[in-house]
Coordinates of C-alpha atoms in Angstrom, one line a residue:
X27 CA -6.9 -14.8 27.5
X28 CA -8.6 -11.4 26.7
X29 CA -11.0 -9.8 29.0
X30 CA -13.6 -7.6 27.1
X31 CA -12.8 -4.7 29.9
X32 CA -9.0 -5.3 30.7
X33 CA -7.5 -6.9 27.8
X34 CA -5.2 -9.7 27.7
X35 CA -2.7 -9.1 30.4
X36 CA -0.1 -10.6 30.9
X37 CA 1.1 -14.6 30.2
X38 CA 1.5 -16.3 33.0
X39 CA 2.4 -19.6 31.6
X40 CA 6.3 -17.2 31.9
X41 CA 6.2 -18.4 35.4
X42 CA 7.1 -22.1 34.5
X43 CA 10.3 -22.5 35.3
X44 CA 11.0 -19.6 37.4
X45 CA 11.1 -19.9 41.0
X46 CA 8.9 -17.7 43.1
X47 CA 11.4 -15.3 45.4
X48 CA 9.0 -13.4 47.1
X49 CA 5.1 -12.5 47.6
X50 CA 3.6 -9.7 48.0
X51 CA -0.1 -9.2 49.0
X52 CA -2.6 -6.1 49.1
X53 CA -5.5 -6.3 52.0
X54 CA -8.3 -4.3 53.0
X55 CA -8.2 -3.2 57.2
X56 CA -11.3 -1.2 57.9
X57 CA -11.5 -0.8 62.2
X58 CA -8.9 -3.1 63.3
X59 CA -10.1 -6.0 60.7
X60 CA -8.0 -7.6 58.1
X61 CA -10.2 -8.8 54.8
X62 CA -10.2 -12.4 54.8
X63 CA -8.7 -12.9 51.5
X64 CA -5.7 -10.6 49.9
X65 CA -7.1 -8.2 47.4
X66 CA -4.5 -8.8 45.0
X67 CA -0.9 -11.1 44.9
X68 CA 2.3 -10.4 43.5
X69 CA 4.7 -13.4 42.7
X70 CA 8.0 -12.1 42.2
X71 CA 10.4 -14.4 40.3
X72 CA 14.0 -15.5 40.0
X73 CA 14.0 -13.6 37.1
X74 CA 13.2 -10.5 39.2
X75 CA 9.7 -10.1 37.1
X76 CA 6.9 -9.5 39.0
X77 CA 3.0 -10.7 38.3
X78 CA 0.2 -9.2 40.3
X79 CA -3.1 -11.2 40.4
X80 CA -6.3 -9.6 41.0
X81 CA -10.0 -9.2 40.1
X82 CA -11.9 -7.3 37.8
X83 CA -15.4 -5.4 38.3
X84 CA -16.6 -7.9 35.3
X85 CA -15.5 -11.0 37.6
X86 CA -12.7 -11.5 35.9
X87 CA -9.3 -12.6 36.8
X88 CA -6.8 -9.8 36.1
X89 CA -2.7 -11.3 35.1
X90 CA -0.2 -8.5 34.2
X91 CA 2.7 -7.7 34.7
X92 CA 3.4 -5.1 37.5
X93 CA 4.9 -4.5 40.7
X94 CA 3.4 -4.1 43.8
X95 CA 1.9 -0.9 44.8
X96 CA 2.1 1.3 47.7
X97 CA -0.3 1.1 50.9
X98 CA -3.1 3.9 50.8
X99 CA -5.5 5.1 53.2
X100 CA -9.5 4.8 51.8
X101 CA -10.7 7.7 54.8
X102 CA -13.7 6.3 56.8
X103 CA -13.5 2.9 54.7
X104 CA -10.4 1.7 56.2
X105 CA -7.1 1.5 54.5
X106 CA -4.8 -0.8 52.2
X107 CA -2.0 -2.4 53.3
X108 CA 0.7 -4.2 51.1
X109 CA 3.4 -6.0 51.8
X110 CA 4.9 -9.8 52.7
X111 CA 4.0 -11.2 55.9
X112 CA 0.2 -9.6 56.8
X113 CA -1.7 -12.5 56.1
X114 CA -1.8 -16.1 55.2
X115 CA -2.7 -17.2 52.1
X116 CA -1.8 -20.4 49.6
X117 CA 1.4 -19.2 47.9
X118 CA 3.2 -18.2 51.0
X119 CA 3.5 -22.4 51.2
X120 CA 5.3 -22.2 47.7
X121 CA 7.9 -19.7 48.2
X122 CA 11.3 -20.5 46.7
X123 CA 9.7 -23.3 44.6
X124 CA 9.8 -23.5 41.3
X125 CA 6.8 -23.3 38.9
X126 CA 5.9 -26.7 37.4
X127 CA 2.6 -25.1 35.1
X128 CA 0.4 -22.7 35.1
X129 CA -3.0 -23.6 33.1
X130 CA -5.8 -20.9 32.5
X131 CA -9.5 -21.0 31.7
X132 CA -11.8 -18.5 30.2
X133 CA -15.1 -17.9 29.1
X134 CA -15.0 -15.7 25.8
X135 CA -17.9 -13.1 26.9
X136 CA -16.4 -13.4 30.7
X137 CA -12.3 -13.1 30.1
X138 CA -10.1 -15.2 32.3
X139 CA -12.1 -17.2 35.2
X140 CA -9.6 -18.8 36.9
X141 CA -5.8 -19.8 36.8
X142 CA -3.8 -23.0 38.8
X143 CA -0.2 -22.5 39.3
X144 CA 1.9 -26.3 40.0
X145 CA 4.3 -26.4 42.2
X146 CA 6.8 -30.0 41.9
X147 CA 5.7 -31.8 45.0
X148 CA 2.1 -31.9 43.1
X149 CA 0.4 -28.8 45.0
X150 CA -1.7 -26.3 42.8
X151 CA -2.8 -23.1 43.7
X152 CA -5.9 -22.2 42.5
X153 CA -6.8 -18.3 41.7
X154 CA -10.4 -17.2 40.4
X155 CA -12.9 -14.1 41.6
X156 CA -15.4 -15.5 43.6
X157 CA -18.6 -12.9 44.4
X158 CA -16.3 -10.2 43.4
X159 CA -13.1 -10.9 45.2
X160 CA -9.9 -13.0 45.0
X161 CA -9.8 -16.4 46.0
X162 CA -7.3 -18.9 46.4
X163 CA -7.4 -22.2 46.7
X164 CA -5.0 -25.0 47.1

């Protein structure tokens, strides 16, 4: 799926078959509040590969391959935060399953809208960029 601004990224149908080890998420605290959704996930697999998730400023849905990064402060606008148990969020249900598919969607002017990850009891995990931000939905 190629995004006009961000390019193709990375494959993520290279998660089937790999099960996810650990997850890592990225979130906005500005005065004592956490954002309500992560800012971006990483799913780190058995293969020791990790896959960030996030959103681009075109509404797209950025896949490639890299690992997480380090918190950083953002001054009077808060600070990021990163790492594996600051918030709840739909994948933390699926950790040390293995990936049943992964399907993708795209618009050609747009890039990557949306991707659903299976899991084998059936569950999906839904990622797309809603107003801007990342969403996900079982």
């Amino acid at each position: 799926m190629n995004c006009p601004l961000h390019g193709a990224g990375t494959d993520p149908t290279r998660l089937v078959g790999r099960q996810i080890s650990r997850v890592v998420a990225s979130w906005h605290i500005c005065e004592g509040e956490r954002s309500e959704a992560p800012l971006d996930v990483w799913l780190i697999d058995s293969a020791g590969e990790s896959t960030r998730i996030t959103t681009g400023s075109d509404q797209c849905l950025i896949v490639e391959s890299t690992p997480p990064h380090e918190p950083y402060d953002l001054g009077e606008w808060g600070r990021i935060e990163v790492g594996e148990d600051l918030g709840e969020h739909p994948f933390l249900r699926h950790l040390g399953q293995t990936v049943e598919s992964v399907a993708e969607f795209a618009l050609p002017e747009q890039g990557r809208t949306h991707l659903e990850i299976g899991f084998p009891d059936g569950r999906r995990v839904r990622a797309d960029c809603h107003e801007g931000d990342l969403r996900l939905t079982r």
